[in-house]
Amino acid sequence: MARVLFQHINKQYPGEHRLSVNDFHLEVADGEFLVLVGPSGCGKSTLLRMLAGLEDISEGEIYIGDRMVNYVSSKDRNISMVFQNYALYPHMSVYENIAFGLRLRKMAKAEIHERVIRAAKVLEIESYLNKLPSQMSGGQRQRVALGRAIVREPEVFLMDEPLSNLDAKLRVQMREEIGKLYRRLNTTMIYVTHDQVEAMTMGTRIVVMKGGIIQQVASPKEIYNKPVNMFVASFIGSPPMNFVSGKIVITQGQCYFETKRYVLLIPEGRRRLLQERYIGKKIIMGVRAENILYQSEDLEQEKHKHAKIETMVNIREHMGSDAYLYLHNKDHRLVMRVDPWTEHEEGQMLTVSPDMERVHFFDPETEAVIC
Ligand SMILES: Nc1ncnc2c1ncn2[C@@H]1O[C@H](COP(=O)(O)OP(=O)(O)O)[C@@H](O)[C@H]1O
Ligand SMILES: [Mg+2]
């Protein structure tokens, strides 16, 4: 077990003018399960590969425990990495596949046997040890790949999109298995994915990256509820957060968010920063699909009376446990989550109301959150 410290890491590939990883600075605690998430090409694999010693570090220092590892060769870093493409040796049994790396290291036979059995127990593949990979399902094969990583008893586990090749149902199952594995081993894990659902369900702490740069580091709940900028707000959560452009106006002592088609009253507790810095200025309001409510009789309270949006139902999408309405009005679109049992006709007019206590405001220039 060990902590991992990335100290202002830069990576510039030869011939590339842009940094693929840009001033990455983060400490991963001993025994932590950290998830790195971001769109394809944001530098996730590059970062893991630098930590694993498979790629040179252009600038900065990486520590595993108290040891600076910049110049330590990959095999001496005491790290195991599981990739998306878990190539098993097809002619070797599961047992031999798991034992292979240990044999290369000339470990004593008895010790190898003990470790393989222990890993097989943890992964519940004891009864498959004599089978060939071709006799196993994709999920079982991925467990063998995990077994190969476990037996090395590394200080740090690295996983680079290990579930991307599995079908949706198996992915959910393996997510849970990896979580269980982590709880049993209690080893520091750094898990990379481009899938925000995986990040949200697995990580105790999530790092959101874009273009080689850390955007936000926080718990899944905080990332979802308090995104620091528009990128995080739209990347995390499905469907993505709705954004509406408008400006802040003061009318008769009240503070409103105003667009071409409607004005929305901003609740008192949320006004201070907006009134201080944004009166008359352009601003972007973000609202999640579940925070758009029907404007109905029982919502005729003060705060909703001044927060009406007239829209038309463009598309209704039924997802089983949820349904989404794609609402349309000449110059804006909104996605709203509704109870799947409610009936809506496409083309029907609908008055809705964002929950103004839960909307987010962003600066259109910096895209950073204001409040
Ligand atoms: N060997 C390489 N040579 C040059 N550029 C690379 C190389 N590997 C990755 N890159 C670039 O670095 C950036 C980050 O890539 P990568 O770390 O693979 O992203 P991710 O794993 O998040 O999809 C991308 O722009 C990619 O094109
Ligand atoms: Mg990658």
Coordinates of C-alpha atoms and ligand atoms in Angstrom, one line a residue:
M1 CA 0.0 0.0 0.0
A2 CA 1.2 3.5 -0.7
R3 CA 0.2 7.0 -1.5
V4 CA 0.9 8.5 -4.9
L5 CA 1.9 12.1 -5.4
F6 CA 1.9 13.8 -8.7
Q7 CA 3.9 17.0 -8.5
H8 CA 3.1 19.5 -11.3
I9 CA 3.4 16.9 -14.0
N10 CA 3.6 18.0 -17.6
K11 CA 3.8 15.7 -20.7
Q12 CA 4.7 16.9 -24.1
Y13 CA 5.0 14.1 -26.7
P14 CA 7.9 14.6 -29.2
G15 CA 6.8 16.7 -32.2
E16 CA 3.5 17.8 -30.4
H17 CA 3.2 21.5 -29.7
R18 CA 0.5 21.0 -27.1
L19 CA 0.9 19.5 -23.6
S20 CA -1.0 16.2 -23.3
V21 CA -0.9 16.5 -19.5
N22 CA -0.7 20.1 -18.1
D23 CA 0.4 20.8 -14.6
F24 CA -1.3 17.8 -13.0
H25 CA -0.9 18.2 -9.3
L26 CA -2.6 15.8 -6.9
E27 CA -2.0 13.5 -4.0
V28 CA -3.8 10.1 -4.0
A29 CA -4.1 8.9 -0.4
D30 CA -2.8 5.5 0.7
G31 CA -5.7 3.0 0.1
E32 CA -7.8 5.5 -1.8
F33 CA -10.0 4.5 -4.8
L34 CA -9.5 7.5 -7.2
V35 CA -11.3 7.7 -10.5
L36 CA -10.0 9.8 -13.4
V37 CA -12.7 10.7 -15.9
G38 CA -12.8 12.8 -19.0
P39 CA -13.5 12.6 -22.7
S40 CA -11.2 10.6 -25.0
G41 CA -7.9 12.3 -25.6
C42 CA -7.8 14.3 -22.4
G43 CA -4.6 12.7 -21.1
K44 CA -5.9 9.9 -18.8
S45 CA -3.8 7.1 -20.3
T46 CA -0.8 9.3 -20.6
L47 CA -0.9 10.1 -16.9
L48 CA -1.3 6.4 -15.9
R49 CA 1.5 5.4 -18.2
M50 CA 3.8 7.9 -16.7
L51 CA 3.0 6.6 -13.2
A52 CA 3.6 3.0 -14.4
G53 CA 6.9 4.0 -16.0
L54 CA 5.8 3.2 -19.5
E55 CA 6.2 6.8 -20.6
D56 CA 8.7 9.6 -19.9
I57 CA 7.7 12.5 -17.7
S58 CA 8.5 15.8 -19.4
E59 CA 8.4 17.9 -16.2
G60 CA 7.5 17.4 -12.5
E61 CA 8.0 14.5 -10.1
I62 CA 6.0 11.4 -9.3
Y63 CA 6.2 9.8 -5.9
I64 CA 5.0 6.3 -4.9
G65 CA 5.1 6.2 -1.1
D66 CA 8.1 8.4 -0.2
R67 CA 10.1 7.3 -3.3
M68 CA 10.5 9.6 -6.3
V69 CA 10.1 7.2 -9.2
N70 CA 10.8 9.4 -12.3
Y71 CA 13.9 7.3 -13.0
V72 CA 12.8 4.0 -11.5
S73 CA 12.2 1.4 -14.2
S74 CA 8.6 0.1 -14.7
K75 CA 9.3 -3.4 -13.2
D76 CA 10.7 -1.9 -10.0
R77 CA 7.8 0.4 -9.3
N78 CA 5.6 -2.3 -7.7
I79 CA 2.6 -1.4 -9.7
S80 CA 0.0 -3.5 -11.5
M81 CA -1.9 -2.3 -14.5
V82 CA -5.0 -3.7 -16.1
F83 CA -5.9 -2.5 -19.6
Q84 CA -8.9 -2.5 -21.8
N85 CA -7.4 -5.3 -23.9
Y86 CA -6.6 -8.0 -21.4
A87 CA -4.7 -10.3 -23.7
L88 CA -4.5 -13.7 -22.0
Y89 CA -2.3 -16.4 -23.4
P90 CA -4.7 -18.7 -25.3
H91 CA -2.7 -21.9 -25.0
M92 CA -2.2 -21.5 -21.2
S93 CA -4.7 -22.5 -18.5
V94 CA -6.2 -19.9 -16.2
Y95 CA -3.8 -21.0 -13.5
E96 CA -0.8 -20.6 -15.8
N97 CA -2.0 -17.3 -17.0
I98 CA -2.2 -15.9 -13.5
A99 CA 1.1 -17.5 -12.5
F100 CA 3.1 -16.4 -15.5
G101 CA 4.4 -13.1 -14.3
L102 CA 5.5 -14.6 -11.0
R103 CA 7.4 -17.4 -12.8
L104 CA 9.2 -14.8 -14.9
R105 CA 10.3 -13.3 -11.6
K106 CA 11.6 -16.7 -10.5
M107 CA 9.4 -16.8 -7.5
A108 CA 9.4 -20.2 -5.6
K109 CA 6.8 -22.6 -6.8
A110 CA 5.1 -23.0 -3.4
E111 CA 4.7 -19.2 -3.1
I112 CA 3.3 -18.9 -6.6
H113 CA 0.8 -21.6 -5.9
E114 CA -0.3 -19.9 -2.7
R115 CA -0.8 -16.5 -4.4
V116 CA -2.7 -17.9 -7.3
I117 CA -5.1 -19.8 -5.1
R118 CA -5.6 -16.7 -2.9
A119 CA -6.3 -14.5 -5.9
A120 CA -8.6 -17.1 -7.4
K121 CA -10.6 -17.2 -4.1
V122 CA -10.9 -13.4 -4.0
L123 CA -12.2 -13.4 -7.6
E124 CA -14.3 -16.5 -7.2
I125 CA -12.7 -18.3 -10.2
E126 CA -11.2 -21.3 -8.3
S127 CA -13.3 -23.8 -10.3
Y128 CA -11.9 -22.4 -13.6
L129 CA -8.2 -22.7 -12.9
N130 CA -7.7 -25.6 -15.3
K131 CA -9.7 -24.2 -18.1
L132 CA -8.4 -22.4 -21.2
P133 CA -9.4 -18.7 -21.8
S134 CA -11.4 -19.8 -24.8
Q135 CA -13.7 -21.8 -22.5
M136 CA -14.6 -18.7 -20.5
S137 CA -17.0 -15.8 -21.0
G138 CA -15.7 -12.2 -21.4
G139 CA -16.4 -11.4 -17.8
Q140 CA -14.6 -14.4 -16.5
R141 CA -11.6 -13.6 -18.7
Q142 CA -11.5 -10.1 -17.3
R143 CA -11.4 -11.6 -13.9
V144 CA -8.4 -13.7 -14.9
A145 CA -6.8 -10.4 -16.0
L146 CA -7.5 -8.9 -12.6
G147 CA -6.1 -12.1 -11.0
R148 CA -2.8 -11.6 -12.9
A149 CA -2.6 -8.1 -11.5
I150 CA -3.5 -9.1 -7.9
V151 CA -0.9 -11.9 -7.5
R152 CA 1.9 -9.4 -7.9
E153 CA 0.6 -7.8 -4.7
P154 CA 1.4 -4.3 -5.9
E155 CA 1.4 -1.1 -3.8
V156 CA -0.8 0.5 -6.4
F157 CA -3.3 -0.8 -8.9
L158 CA -3.9 1.1 -12.1
M159 CA -6.9 0.3 -14.3
D160 CA -7.2 1.9 -17.7
E161 CA -10.8 1.5 -19.0
P162 CA -10.8 -2.2 -18.0
L163 CA -14.5 -2.6 -18.7
S164 CA -14.9 -0.9 -22.1
N165 CA -14.9 -4.1 -24.0
L166 CA -17.7 -5.7 -22.0
D167 CA -21.4 -5.4 -22.8
A168 CA -23.6 -3.2 -20.7
K169 CA -24.9 -5.8 -18.3
L170 CA -21.5 -7.3 -17.6
R171 CA -20.1 -3.9 -17.1
V172 CA -22.5 -3.2 -14.3
Q173 CA -21.6 -6.5 -12.7
M174 CA -17.9 -6.0 -13.0
R175 CA -18.2 -2.5 -11.6
E176 CA -19.5 -4.1 -8.5
E177 CA -16.8 -6.8 -8.5
I178 CA -14.0 -4.3 -8.7
G179 CA -15.6 -2.4 -5.9
K180 CA -15.7 -5.6 -3.8
L181 CA -12.1 -6.4 -4.8
Y182 CA -11.0 -3.0 -3.7
R183 CA -12.7 -3.3 -0.3
R184 CA -11.0 -6.7 0.3
L185 CA -7.5 -5.7 -0.8
N186 CA -7.6 -2.1 0.4
T187 CA -4.8 -1.2 -2.0
T188 CA -4.5 2.3 -3.6
M189 CA -6.3 2.2 -6.9
I190 CA -6.4 4.6 -9.7
Y191 CA -9.1 3.9 -12.2
V192 CA -9.5 5.6 -15.6
T193 CA -12.7 5.8 -17.6
H194 CA -14.4 8.0 -20.1
D195 CA -17.7 6.9 -18.8
Q196 CA -19.2 9.3 -16.3
V197 CA -21.6 6.7 -14.9
E198 CA -18.7 4.4 -14.0
A199 CA -16.9 7.4 -12.4
M200 CA -20.0 8.3 -10.4
T201 CA -20.7 4.8 -9.2
M202 CA -17.2 3.7 -8.4
G203 CA -15.1 6.6 -7.2
T204 CA -14.9 7.9 -3.6
R205 CA -13.1 10.8 -5.2
I206 CA -13.3 11.8 -8.9
V207 CA -10.9 13.8 -10.9
V208 CA -12.5 15.4 -14.0
M209 CA -10.0 16.2 -16.8
K210 CA -10.3 18.1 -20.1
G211 CA -7.5 18.8 -22.5
G212 CA -4.8 17.5 -20.1
I213 CA -6.0 19.9 -17.3
I214 CA -7.7 19.0 -14.1
Q215 CA -11.1 20.6 -13.9
Q216 CA -12.4 19.5 -10.6
V217 CA -11.4 17.0 -7.8
A218 CA -14.3 16.1 -5.5
S219 CA -16.7 13.4 -4.3
P220 CA -19.3 12.2 -6.9
K221 CA -22.0 14.0 -5.0
E222 CA -20.1 17.3 -4.9
I223 CA -19.2 17.0 -8.6
Y224 CA -22.8 16.5 -9.5
N225 CA -24.3 19.2 -7.2
K226 CA -21.5 21.8 -7.3
P227 CA -19.8 21.6 -10.7
V228 CA -17.1 24.3 -10.9
N229 CA -17.6 25.1 -14.5
M230 CA -19.8 24.4 -17.6
F231 CA -17.6 21.6 -18.8
V232 CA -18.0 19.5 -15.6
A233 CA -21.7 20.4 -15.4
S234 CA -22.4 19.0 -18.8
F235 CA -20.0 16.1 -18.8
I236 CA -21.2 14.6 -15.5
G237 CA -24.9 13.6 -15.5
S238 CA -27.2 12.2 -18.1
P239 CA -28.9 13.9 -19.9
P240 CA -26.4 16.8 -19.7
M241 CA -27.4 19.9 -17.8
N242 CA -29.5 22.4 -19.7
F243 CA -27.9 25.8 -20.4
V244 CA -29.9 29.0 -21.1
S245 CA -28.4 32.4 -22.0
G246 CA -29.9 35.5 -20.5
K247 CA -29.0 38.5 -18.3
I248 CA -29.5 39.7 -14.7
V249 CA -32.0 42.5 -14.2
I250 CA -33.4 44.4 -11.2
T251 CA -37.0 45.4 -11.4
Q252 CA -38.8 47.1 -8.5
G253 CA -36.2 45.9 -6.1
Q254 CA -36.4 42.2 -7.3
C255 CA -33.7 40.3 -9.0
Y256 CA -34.5 38.4 -12.2
F257 CA -32.9 36.2 -14.8
E258 CA -34.3 37.5 -18.1
T259 CA -34.3 35.9 -21.5
K260 CA -36.0 37.1 -24.7
R261 CA -39.1 35.0 -23.8
Y262 CA -39.4 34.9 -20.0
V263 CA -38.2 36.3 -16.7
L264 CA -37.4 34.1 -13.7
L265 CA -37.4 35.4 -10.2
I266 CA -34.1 34.6 -8.4
P267 CA -34.7 33.6 -4.7
E268 CA -33.3 36.0 -2.1
G269 CA -30.6 33.6 -0.8
R270 CA -29.0 33.3 -4.2
R271 CA -28.9 37.0 -5.3
R272 CA -25.8 38.5 -3.6
L273 CA -23.1 37.7 -6.1
L274 CA -25.3 38.2 -9.0
Q275 CA -26.4 41.7 -7.8
E276 CA -22.8 42.7 -7.0
R277 CA -21.3 41.7 -10.3
Y278 CA -23.7 40.8 -13.0
I279 CA -26.5 43.4 -13.2
G280 CA -27.2 44.1 -16.9
K281 CA -24.6 41.5 -17.9
K282 CA -24.9 38.3 -19.9
I283 CA -25.0 35.2 -17.9
I284 CA -25.7 31.5 -18.4
M285 CA -28.2 29.6 -16.3
G286 CA -27.8 25.8 -15.9
V287 CA -30.6 23.6 -14.8
R288 CA -30.7 19.8 -14.6
A289 CA -33.5 17.8 -16.1
E290 CA -34.8 16.7 -12.7
N291 CA -35.0 20.3 -11.5
I292 CA -37.5 21.4 -14.0
L293 CA -41.0 21.1 -12.6
Y294 CA -44.5 21.4 -13.9
Q295 CA -46.2 24.7 -13.5
S296 CA -49.4 23.5 -12.0
E297 CA -52.1 24.8 -9.6
D298 CA -50.3 23.3 -6.6
L299 CA -47.1 25.2 -7.5
E300 CA -48.8 28.6 -7.4
Q301 CA -46.5 29.7 -4.7
E302 CA -44.7 33.0 -4.8
K303 CA -41.4 31.5 -6.0
H304 CA -42.9 29.6 -8.9
K305 CA -45.3 32.3 -10.0
H306 CA -42.5 34.3 -11.4
A307 CA -40.7 31.4 -13.0
K308 CA -42.8 30.2 -15.9
I309 CA -41.6 29.0 -19.2
E310 CA -44.0 28.3 -22.0
T311 CA -42.8 25.4 -24.1
M312 CA -43.9 22.7 -26.4
V313 CA -43.3 18.9 -26.1
N314 CA -41.1 18.1 -29.0
I315 CA -40.0 14.5 -28.2
R316 CA -40.9 12.2 -25.4
E317 CA -38.3 9.6 -24.6
H318 CA -39.3 6.6 -22.4
M319 CA -36.4 5.1 -20.5
G320 CA -38.2 2.6 -18.3
S321 CA -37.8 4.0 -14.8
D322 CA -37.7 7.6 -16.2
A323 CA -39.0 9.5 -19.1
Y324 CA -37.6 12.7 -20.6
L325 CA -39.4 15.4 -22.4
Y326 CA -37.5 17.4 -25.0
L327 CA -39.1 20.8 -24.7
H328 CA -38.9 23.3 -27.5
N329 CA -39.6 26.9 -27.9
K330 CA -38.3 29.0 -30.8
D331 CA -34.9 29.9 -29.4
H332 CA -34.4 27.4 -26.6
R333 CA -34.5 23.7 -25.8
L334 CA -34.8 22.0 -22.5
V335 CA -34.7 18.4 -21.3
M336 CA -37.0 17.7 -18.4
R337 CA -37.3 14.4 -16.4
V338 CA -40.8 13.3 -15.8
D339 CA -42.6 10.4 -14.2
P340 CA -42.8 7.6 -16.8
W341 CA -46.5 7.1 -16.2
T342 CA -47.5 10.6 -17.2
E343 CA -49.0 11.0 -20.6
H344 CA -47.8 13.7 -23.0
E345 CA -48.5 14.2 -26.6
E346 CA -45.8 15.4 -28.9
G347 CA -46.7 18.9 -29.9
Q348 CA -48.6 19.6 -26.7
M349 CA -48.0 23.0 -25.0
L350 CA -46.6 22.8 -21.5
T351 CA -45.7 25.4 -18.8
V352 CA -42.7 24.5 -16.7
S353 CA -40.8 26.1 -14.0
P354 CA -37.1 25.6 -13.1
D355 CA -36.5 25.1 -9.4
M356 CA -34.7 28.4 -8.9
E357 CA -33.1 27.2 -5.6
R358 CA -31.2 24.6 -7.6
V359 CA -30.2 26.3 -10.8
H360 CA -26.5 27.2 -11.4
F361 CA -25.2 30.5 -12.9
F362 CA -22.1 30.6 -15.0
D363 CA -20.0 33.3 -16.4
P364 CA -20.2 33.1 -20.2
E365 CA -16.6 34.2 -20.8
T366 CA -14.7 32.0 -18.3
E367 CA -17.5 29.3 -18.1
A368 CA -16.8 29.2 -14.4
V369 CA -19.6 28.8 -11.9
I370 CA -20.7 32.0 -10.1
C371 CA -23.2 30.5 -7.7
Ligands
LIG1 N1 2.5 8.3 -28.4 C1 1.9 9.5 -28.6 N2 2.5 10.5 -29.4 C2 1.9 11.7 -29.6 N3 0.8 12.1 -29.0 C3 0.1 11.2 -28.2 C4 0.7 9.9 -28.0 N4 -0.1 9.2 -27.1 C5 -1.2 10.1 -26.9 N5 -1.0 11.3 -27.5 C6 -1.9 12.4 -27.5 O1 -2.0 12.9 -26.1 C7 -3.3 13.2 -25.8 C8 -3.8 12.4 -24.6 O2 -3.9 11.0 -25.0 P1 -4.4 9.9 -24.0 O3 -3.6 10.0 -22.8 O4 -4.3 8.6 -24.8 O5 -5.9 10.3 -23.7 P2 -7.1 9.4 -23.1 O6 -6.5 8.2 -22.4 O7 -7.7 10.4 -22.1 O8 -8.0 9.1 -24.2 C9 -4.1 13.1 -27.1 O9 -4.2 14.3 -27.7 C10 -3.3 12.1 -27.9 O10 -3.5 12.3 -29.3
MG2 MG -6.9 6.2 -22.8

